[in-house]
Short mmCIF file of C-alpha atoms in Angstrom, two decimals:
data_model
loop_
_atom_site.label_atom_id
_atom_site.label_comp_id
_atom_site.label_asym_id
_atom_site.label_seq_id
_atom_site.Cartn_x
_atom_site.Cartn_y
_atom_site.Cartn_z
CA MET A 1 240.09 70.01 36.65
CA ARG A 2 239.74 69.86 40.40
CA GLY A 3 243.05 67.80 40.76
CA VAL A 4 244.84 70.34 38.37
CA ILE A 5 243.78 73.26 40.73
CA LEU A 6 244.54 71.43 43.86
CA SER A 7 248.01 70.53 42.30
CA PHE A 8 248.61 74.13 41.20
CA LEU A 9 247.59 75.52 44.83
CA THR A 10 249.92 73.01 46.39
CA MET A 11 252.93 73.91 44.38
CA TYR A 12 252.12 77.61 44.27
CA MET A 13 251.31 78.22 47.99
CA PHE A 14 251.64 75.09 50.17
CA ILE A 15 255.23 73.76 49.41
CA PRO A 16 256.67 77.30 49.83
CA TRP A 17 254.89 77.75 53.06
CA VAL A 18 256.22 74.41 54.30
CA LEU A 19 259.66 74.92 53.05
CA THR A 20 260.05 78.58 54.71
CA ARG A 21 257.73 78.83 57.61
CA MET A 22 257.93 75.15 58.94
CA LEU A 23 261.53 74.25 57.74
CA GLY A 24 263.08 77.78 57.54
CA LEU A 25 264.58 76.80 54.06
CA GLY A 26 265.35 79.46 51.48
CA VAL A 27 265.02 82.26 53.98
CA PHE A 28 266.98 83.72 56.72
CA HIS A 29 264.91 83.56 60.08
CA LYS A 30 267.38 83.28 62.98
CA GLY A 31 270.89 83.99 63.60
CA LYS A 32 273.66 81.72 64.99
CA THR A 33 275.75 84.36 67.03
CA GLN A 34 275.51 84.18 70.89
CA ARG A 35 274.30 87.48 72.57
CA GLU A 36 273.06 88.96 69.43
CA VAL A 37 269.47 89.78 68.17
CA ALA A 38 267.85 91.68 65.47
CA PHE A 39 264.87 93.94 65.77
CA THR A 40 262.91 94.35 62.65
CA PHE A 41 259.78 96.81 62.04
CA ASP A 42 257.23 96.36 59.28
CA ASP A 43 254.40 98.27 57.62
CA GLY A 44 255.90 101.61 57.82
CA PRO A 45 256.94 104.45 57.69
CA ASP A 46 254.27 106.07 59.71
CA PRO A 47 254.44 109.73 60.74
CA ARG A 48 252.74 109.14 63.80
CA TYR A 49 255.01 106.16 65.24
CA THR A 50 258.18 105.93 63.39
CA PRO A 51 259.91 109.13 64.52
CA THR A 52 259.13 108.08 68.12
CA LEU A 53 260.67 104.59 67.43
CA LEU A 54 263.73 106.23 65.90
CA ASP A 55 264.01 108.29 69.05
CA ILE A 56 263.98 105.31 71.34
CA LEU A 57 266.38 103.30 69.11
CA ASN A 58 268.73 106.23 69.26
CA LYS A 59 268.38 106.62 72.98
CA HIS A 60 269.61 102.92 73.37
CA ASN A 61 272.14 102.92 70.56
CA VAL A 62 270.47 100.29 68.73
CA LYS A 63 270.49 99.80 64.99
CA ALA A 64 267.31 98.03 63.43
CA THR A 65 265.89 96.71 60.05
CA PHE A 66 262.84 98.39 58.66
CA PHE A 67 260.76 96.50 56.07
CA VAL A 68 258.92 99.51 54.52
CA LEU A 69 256.02 99.60 52.15
CA GLY A 70 257.04 101.48 48.88
CA SER A 71 253.74 103.49 48.82
CA LYS A 72 254.36 104.96 52.30
CA ALA A 73 258.18 105.41 51.39
CA GLU A 74 256.83 107.58 48.59
CA LYS A 75 254.53 109.47 50.73
CA TYR A 76 256.87 109.94 53.48
CA PRO A 77 260.48 110.25 51.94
CA GLU A 78 261.90 112.48 54.86
CA ILE A 79 261.22 109.59 57.34
CA ILE A 80 262.85 107.07 55.00
CA GLN A 81 265.67 109.49 54.76
CA ARG A 82 266.10 109.74 58.53
CA ILE A 83 266.04 105.92 58.92
CA HIS A 84 268.83 105.77 56.39
CA GLN A 85 270.97 108.61 57.78
CA GLU A 86 270.71 107.13 61.48
CA GLY A 87 272.33 104.00 60.33
CA HIS A 88 269.36 101.67 60.04
CA GLN A 89 268.93 99.15 57.31
CA ILE A 90 265.83 99.58 55.04
CA GLY A 91 264.28 96.37 53.46
CA ILE A 92 261.33 95.88 51.45
CA HIS A 93 257.73 94.89 52.50
CA ASN A 94 256.03 95.36 48.98
CA TYR A 95 254.67 98.50 47.50
CA TYR A 96 251.02 97.78 48.94
CA HIS A 97 250.50 95.43 51.85
CA HIS A 98 249.10 92.92 49.48
CA SER A 99 249.45 89.01 49.86
CA ASN A 100 251.80 87.35 47.33
CA TRP A 101 249.44 84.61 47.20
CA LEU A 102 246.86 86.79 45.31
CA MET A 103 249.36 88.20 42.81
CA THR A 104 251.30 86.77 40.00
CA PRO A 105 254.96 86.15 40.42
CA TRP A 106 255.88 88.99 37.97
CA GLY A 107 253.23 91.16 39.60
CA VAL A 108 255.13 90.83 42.85
CA ARG A 109 258.65 91.36 41.29
CA GLN A 110 257.86 94.28 39.10
CA GLY A 111 254.76 95.86 40.76
CA GLN A 112 255.66 95.36 44.35
CA VAL A 113 259.41 94.57 44.98
CA ASN A 114 261.21 96.39 42.22
CA ARG A 115 258.91 99.38 42.38
CA SER A 116 259.54 99.59 46.01
CA ALA A 117 263.29 99.21 45.56
CA ASP A 118 263.35 102.10 42.99
CA THR A 119 261.44 104.23 45.39
CA ILE A 120 263.79 103.64 48.24
CA GLU A 121 266.96 103.98 46.02
CA ALA A 122 265.77 107.32 44.58
CA ILE A 123 265.37 108.59 48.29
CA THR A 124 268.48 107.20 49.81
CA GLY A 125 270.82 106.32 47.02
CA THR A 126 271.09 102.86 48.24
CA ARG A 127 269.12 100.02 46.80
CA PRO A 128 267.70 97.64 49.30
CA ALA A 129 268.72 93.98 49.06
CA TYR A 130 266.44 92.51 51.94
CA TYR A 131 262.79 91.47 51.41
CA ARG A 132 260.11 90.32 53.66
CA PRO A 133 256.74 89.75 52.05
CA PRO A 134 253.41 90.65 53.95
CA TRP A 135 252.39 88.11 56.49
CA GLY A 136 255.57 86.22 55.77
CA ILE A 137 253.69 84.69 52.88
CA LEU A 138 255.90 83.48 49.77
CA SER A 139 254.53 81.68 46.61
CA LEU A 140 256.68 79.48 44.58
CA GLY A 141 257.71 82.25 42.02
CA ASP A 142 259.16 84.23 45.08
CA PHE A 143 261.99 82.00 45.35
CA PHE A 144 263.46 83.44 42.17
CA LEU A 145 263.63 86.83 44.00
CA LYS A 146 266.59 85.19 45.90
CA LYS A 147 268.79 86.30 42.62
CA ASP A 148 268.49 89.92 43.80
CA PHE A 149 267.21 89.86 47.29
CA VAL A 150 267.71 87.98 50.70
CA LEU A 151 264.33 86.64 51.78
CA VAL A 152 263.81 87.32 55.61
CA LEU A 153 261.34 86.16 58.11
CA TRP A 154 261.49 85.90 61.95
CA SER A 155 261.97 83.71 64.84
CA LEU A 156 260.07 85.71 67.37
CA MET A 157 256.55 87.40 66.89
CA ALA A 158 255.14 89.56 69.60
CA TRP A 159 251.57 89.87 68.20
CA ASP A 160 252.09 93.68 68.68
CA TRP A 161 249.37 94.59 65.93
CA ASN A 162 246.63 93.75 68.41
CA SER A 163 245.89 96.63 70.99
CA ARG A 164 244.50 93.85 73.16
CA VAL A 165 247.98 92.76 73.89
CA SER A 166 249.09 95.03 76.59
CA SER A 167 252.53 96.50 77.06
CA LYS A 168 252.96 94.23 80.10
CA ARG A 169 252.24 91.18 77.88
CA LEU A 170 254.44 92.40 75.05
CA ARG A 171 257.35 92.81 77.66
CA LYS A 172 256.51 89.27 78.80
CA LYS A 173 256.47 88.07 75.19
CA LEU A 174 259.67 89.82 74.33
CA SER A 175 261.42 88.35 77.36
CA THR A 176 261.80 85.09 75.67
CA ILE A 177 264.34 86.67 73.22
CA THR A 178 267.28 84.29 72.90
CA ASP A 179 270.52 84.18 70.97
CA GLY A 180 270.01 84.88 67.38
CA SER A 181 266.49 85.96 67.67
CA ILE A 182 264.75 88.02 64.84
CA ILE A 183 261.95 89.92 66.34
CA LEU A 184 259.00 90.91 64.21
CA LEU A 185 257.33 94.25 65.35
CA HIS A 186 255.30 96.82 63.68
CA ASP A 187 255.48 100.59 63.52
CA SER A 188 252.15 101.29 61.87
CA GLY A 189 248.61 100.19 62.60
CA GLU A 190 246.97 100.99 59.26
CA THR A 191 247.24 97.57 57.55
CA LEU A 192 244.54 94.86 57.34
CA GLY A 193 243.89 93.23 60.78
CA ALA A 194 246.05 95.81 62.90
CA ASP A 195 244.78 98.10 65.41
CA GLU A 196 245.40 101.75 64.78
CA ASN A 197 246.70 102.46 68.35
CA ALA A 198 248.70 99.06 68.68
CA PRO A 199 252.13 100.61 67.91
CA GLU A 200 251.79 102.90 70.91
CA LEU A 201 251.83 100.01 73.24
CA MET A 202 254.58 98.28 71.40
CA LEU A 203 256.74 101.49 71.94
CA ARG A 204 256.21 101.70 75.72
CA ALA A 205 257.24 97.95 75.91
CA LEU A 206 260.25 98.28 73.59
CA ASP A 207 261.81 101.25 75.73
CA GLU A 208 261.85 98.69 78.69
CA VAL A 209 262.97 95.60 76.61
CA LEU A 210 266.05 97.36 75.19
CA LEU A 211 267.19 98.49 78.69
CA ASP A 212 266.86 94.87 79.80
CA LEU A 213 268.46 93.56 76.86
CA ASN A 214 271.46 95.94 77.44
CA ASN A 215 271.78 94.60 81.20
CA ARG A 216 271.78 91.20 79.94
CA LYS A 217 274.61 91.98 77.60
CA PHE A 218 272.77 91.48 74.34
CA LYS A 219 273.87 93.37 71.29
CA CYS A 220 271.19 94.56 68.84
CA VAL A 221 272.11 94.52 65.11
CA ARG A 222 270.95 94.87 61.67
CA ILE A 223 269.86 91.91 59.43
CA ASP A 224 272.85 92.28 57.23
CA GLU A 225 275.24 92.35 60.25
CA MET A 226 273.56 89.29 61.82
CA MET A 227 273.76 87.30 58.59
CA GLU A 228 277.42 88.21 58.14
CA ASN A 229 278.22 87.26 61.74
CA SER A 230 276.17 83.91 61.41
CA LYS A 231 278.55 83.00 58.64
CA LYS A 232 281.52 83.02 61.08
CA PRO A 233 281.96 79.68 62.66
CA LYS A 234 282.41 79.60 66.62
CA LYS A 235 285.64 78.88 67.84
CA GLY A 236 286.31 74.96 67.72
CA GLU A 237 283.26 74.52 65.37
CA ARG A 238 283.06 74.18 61.57
CA ALA A 239 280.49 76.57 59.72
CA LEU A 240 277.34 74.88 58.66
CA GLY A 241 277.51 73.75 55.06
CA MET A 242 274.74 73.52 52.25
CA SER A 243 274.55 69.73 53.03
CA ARG A 244 272.19 70.24 55.79
CA PHE A 245 270.16 72.66 54.01
CA LYS A 246 270.02 70.28 50.98
CA GLN A 247 268.96 67.34 53.28
CA LEU A 248 266.10 69.27 54.74
CA LEU A 249 264.90 70.53 51.45
CA VAL A 250 264.96 66.89 50.00
CA ALA A 251 263.19 65.45 53.08
CA SER A 252 260.38 67.89 52.76
CA TRP A 253 260.22 67.12 48.84
CA MET A 254 260.00 63.64 49.33
CA LEU A 255 257.29 63.96 51.84
CA TRP A 256 255.47 65.89 49.41
CA GLU A 257 256.11 63.28 46.74
CA ARG A 258 254.65 60.57 48.67
CA CYS A 259 251.51 62.53 49.43
CA PHE A 260 251.07 63.48 45.80
CA VAL A 261 251.35 59.75 44.85
CA LYS A 262 248.69 58.71 47.14
CA LEU A 263 246.44 61.85 46.51
CA PHE A 264 246.34 61.17 42.77
CA HIS A 265 246.71 57.39 42.86
CA LEU A 266 249.81 57.27 40.50
CA MET A 267 250.88 53.46 39.86
CA PRO A 268 254.44 52.49 38.87
CA VAL A 269 254.92 50.75 35.63
CA ASP A 270 257.32 48.46 37.34
CA THR A 271 257.95 48.09 40.91
CA GLU A 272 261.39 46.97 40.38
CA ASN A 273 262.13 49.91 38.27
CA PRO A 274 260.16 52.57 39.73
CA LEU A 275 261.23 55.67 37.45
CA LEU A 276 257.84 56.15 35.90
CA LYS A 277 254.33 56.38 37.32
CA LEU A 278 251.08 56.66 35.60
CA ARG A 279 247.93 58.28 36.20
CA ILE A 280 244.94 57.82 33.92
CA LYS A 281 242.96 61.05 33.20
CA ALA A 282 241.20 63.11 30.66
CA TYR A 283 243.51 65.67 28.86
CA THR A 284 242.38 69.01 30.03
CA GLY A 285 244.53 71.31 27.77
CA ASN A 286 242.75 73.97 25.68
CA GLN A 287 244.88 73.25 22.86
CA SER A 288 244.91 70.01 20.96
CA ILE A 289 248.32 68.31 20.55
CA THR A 290 249.41 67.05 17.00
CA LEU A 291 251.94 64.35 17.23
CA GLU A 292 254.53 63.54 14.63
CA ASP A 293 252.75 60.38 13.46
CA GLY A 294 249.58 62.40 12.73
CA GLU A 295 247.62 61.45 15.99
CA VAL A 296 245.77 64.01 17.73
CA ILE A 297 245.22 64.45 21.43
CA ALA A 298 242.22 66.70 22.06
CA LYS A 299 240.57 68.07 25.21
CA GLY A 300 238.59 65.16 26.81
CA ASP A 301 240.68 62.41 25.34
CA LEU A 302 241.83 59.74 27.95
CA ILE A 303 245.53 59.76 28.40
CA ALA A 304 248.14 58.07 30.70
CA GLU A 305 250.01 60.86 32.40
CA LEU A 306 253.66 60.37 32.97
CA HIS A 307 255.44 61.12 36.28
CA PHE A 308 258.91 60.60 37.18
CA ASP A 309 259.90 59.11 40.66
CA ASN A 310 261.97 61.83 42.24
CA LYS A 311 263.16 59.68 44.94
CA LEU A 312 264.98 57.40 42.16
CA LEU A 313 266.14 60.49 40.21
CA LEU A 314 267.80 61.77 43.41
CA LYS A 315 269.39 58.39 43.95
CA LEU A 316 270.59 58.26 40.28
CA SER A 317 271.82 61.74 40.50
CA ASN A 318 273.82 61.14 43.62
CA ASN A 319 275.61 58.12 41.84
CA SER A 320 276.21 60.07 38.59
CA PRO A 321 279.55 61.64 38.01
CA SER A 322 278.12 63.81 35.34
CA SER A 323 274.91 65.26 33.90
CA VAL A 324 275.66 63.16 30.66
CA HIS A 325 275.89 59.91 32.55
CA LEU A 326 272.56 60.83 34.50
CA ALA A 327 270.70 61.54 31.24
CA ILE A 328 272.00 58.22 29.79
CA GLN A 329 270.63 56.24 32.74
CA ILE A 330 267.24 57.85 32.68
CA ILE A 331 266.83 57.05 28.92
CA ARG A 332 267.94 53.54 29.48
CA LYS A 333 265.49 52.86 32.33
CA THR A 334 262.60 54.52 30.42
CA GLU A 335 263.31 52.50 27.46
CA GLN A 336 263.20 49.22 29.58
CA LEU A 337 259.62 50.42 30.93
CA MET A 338 258.20 51.11 27.45
CA PRO A 339 257.22 47.48 26.50
CA LEU A 340 255.62 47.11 30.00
CA ILE A 341 253.44 50.25 29.22
CA ARG A 342 252.54 48.80 25.84
CA TRP A 343 251.37 45.58 27.75
CA LEU A 344 249.31 47.70 30.04
CA LEU A 345 247.53 49.38 27.02
CA GLN A 346 246.97 46.19 25.47
CA ASN A 347 245.78 43.99 28.38
CA ASP A 348 244.59 46.23 31.29
CA PRO A 349 240.99 47.06 30.86
CA ASN A 350 241.76 50.33 32.55
CA TYR A 351 243.91 51.66 29.72
CA LYS A 352 241.66 50.19 26.85
CA ASP A 353 240.60 53.74 25.97
CA VAL A 354 243.86 55.57 26.71
CA LYS A 355 245.01 57.57 23.35
CA GLY A 356 248.54 58.01 24.40
CA LEU A 357 251.06 58.82 27.04
CA TYR A 358 251.50 62.45 28.16
CA GLY A 359 253.94 64.38 30.34
CA ILE A 360 255.62 67.78 31.02
CA THR A 361 259.17 67.64 31.90
CA LEU A 362 262.69 69.33 31.62
CA ILE A 363 264.05 65.93 30.99
CA HIS A 364 263.19 65.71 27.32
CA ARG A 365 266.54 65.15 25.68
CA GLY A 366 266.53 61.90 24.00
CA ALA A 367 262.68 61.50 24.20
CA ARG A 368 262.24 61.58 20.37
CA LYS A 369 264.46 58.48 20.11
CA LEU A 370 262.07 56.59 22.27
CA GLY A 371 259.27 57.62 19.84
CA PHE A 372 257.74 60.81 21.75
CA SER A 373 256.98 63.87 20.11
CA ILE A 374 258.57 67.07 21.89
CA ILE A 375 256.08 69.87 21.98
CA ASP A 376 256.29 73.53 23.22
CA LEU A 377 254.20 74.31 26.21
CA PRO A 378 251.84 77.02 25.37
CA ARG A 379 252.79 80.16 26.81
CA GLY A 380 251.10 81.48 29.92
CA ILE A 381 250.72 81.32 33.83
CA PHE A 382 250.62 77.50 33.63
CA SER A 383 253.90 77.41 31.68
CA TYR A 384 255.68 79.93 33.97
CA LEU A 385 254.74 78.12 37.07
CA THR A 386 255.56 74.90 35.65
CA GLN A 387 259.12 76.02 34.65
CA SER A 388 259.48 77.52 38.13
CA TYR A 389 258.59 74.21 39.87
CA LEU A 390 260.79 72.08 37.63
CA ARG A 391 263.72 74.39 37.82
CA LEU A 392 263.41 74.30 41.61
CA LEU A 393 263.28 70.58 41.68
CA LEU A 394 266.06 70.37 39.13
CA SER A 395 268.32 72.52 41.61
CA VAL A 396 267.79 69.93 44.25
CA LEU A 397 268.20 66.74 42.30
CA HIS A 398 270.84 67.65 39.65
CA PRO A 399 274.55 66.56 40.52
CA GLN A 400 275.41 70.18 39.91
CA GLY A 401 272.63 71.75 41.98
CA LYS A 402 272.06 75.32 41.41
CA LYS A 403 274.91 75.71 39.26
CA ARG A 404 273.16 73.72 36.52
CA LEU A 405 270.46 76.52 36.35
CA LYS A 406 273.04 78.81 35.06
CA LEU A 407 274.43 76.59 32.24
CA LYS A 408 272.62 76.18 28.87
CA THR A 409 269.51 77.88 30.20
CA GLU A 410 267.86 77.76 26.79
CA ARG A 411 267.51 74.09 27.44
CA LEU A 412 265.75 74.53 30.96
CA VAL A 413 262.52 74.87 29.23
CA PRO A 414 259.51 72.49 30.18
CA LYS A 415 258.20 70.64 27.12
CA ILE A 416 255.38 68.33 26.53
CA ILE A 417 256.35 64.90 25.60
CA ALA A 418 253.85 62.66 24.14
CA ILE A 419 253.53 59.37 22.40
CA SER A 420 250.26 58.06 20.75
CA ARG A 421 248.98 54.56 21.45
CA LYS A 422 249.47 53.51 17.86
CA GLU A 423 253.07 54.58 17.85
CA LEU A 424 253.80 52.79 21.12
CA MET A 425 252.09 49.58 19.85
CA ASN A 426 253.98 49.64 16.58
CA ARG A 427 257.45 50.53 18.22
CA TYR A 428 257.54 48.31 21.34
CA ILE A 429 257.08 44.64 21.91
CA ALA A 430 255.60 43.47 25.13
#
């Protein structure tokens, strides 16, 4: 059970944190245009500080991006209207300043993001399309917000929520602004961990910083403008393609794969054909599984849990001209391994009490021909998170990438595949 919880937390929290905060994947966190920066302000609107901030921005002819809380937008619609009318961009920072790690994916989408978007659209007539979660913390489910929202983080944090950071120190911190910087600041001191008077110090520093940036010929733009300008290649250069993005994503995933294998002691069935790895464990599902041959796997029964080797899947994917060809290769390689698994069950003392093989996968077409039963995953949070994780993995490994997620979506549902010890022993000869 401890392993299941650790695996869940890793998928739901740690992987998104590594991808977004350490590698900058899946989010916009820095521009690529010279002499261009973007100021962003979180946690507002605030009747004490936001109007003064707008006056300073107007004084320096600067346009900025405000990631606002829906609850505050609802409370101070006149400030939201002013932000919009003065040409600034409005993004979403949740309805309440709550961590996404402590909410379900649908709770974030419906109760926080969409609710805030509805509120802001009702006030301004324009629906926000940019989202920054509180503390920049994303969960695995938040990646599916990318369908409707651009996820935005930052490249420079001034720690301005702390009143012990004086205006002088803030100016020094902001003096490190470089080409493409996205600066994180706050126009409210009411959120958890912030000092109530901290924005006042930020405003004093900001006035001087904007003057300095103007003297240095920097242009301050909104996030949407920066993103658009970043798409344009510099003279004599090619625009950065998705290949680099995918390379970084794959590298981080393979790092996680190696850690997972070592952490849970997965063993390859065949080192020459490492497609499948096994882990002996007790079945922890709350519902028993009835297989097509009548055998039942109940909670507590010992099983050999199946795991695909994602490194080999990626290699097969890159060498496959089509998804059909990829599926055929996977089925053939799996079929070659089944007699070896039978041998393990018959001869390895570690497998003597194993009742069958069990796995959860999107790759279940053709599994029945190999003797596996294909069973629907019980509905619930585990099913949702598993589907989110596997769809994200499929978008990386499949030859068609993200396009595959839009094709035959009814098939992109994770299933339990399982085969009893009896069926495996009868069907395959070691």
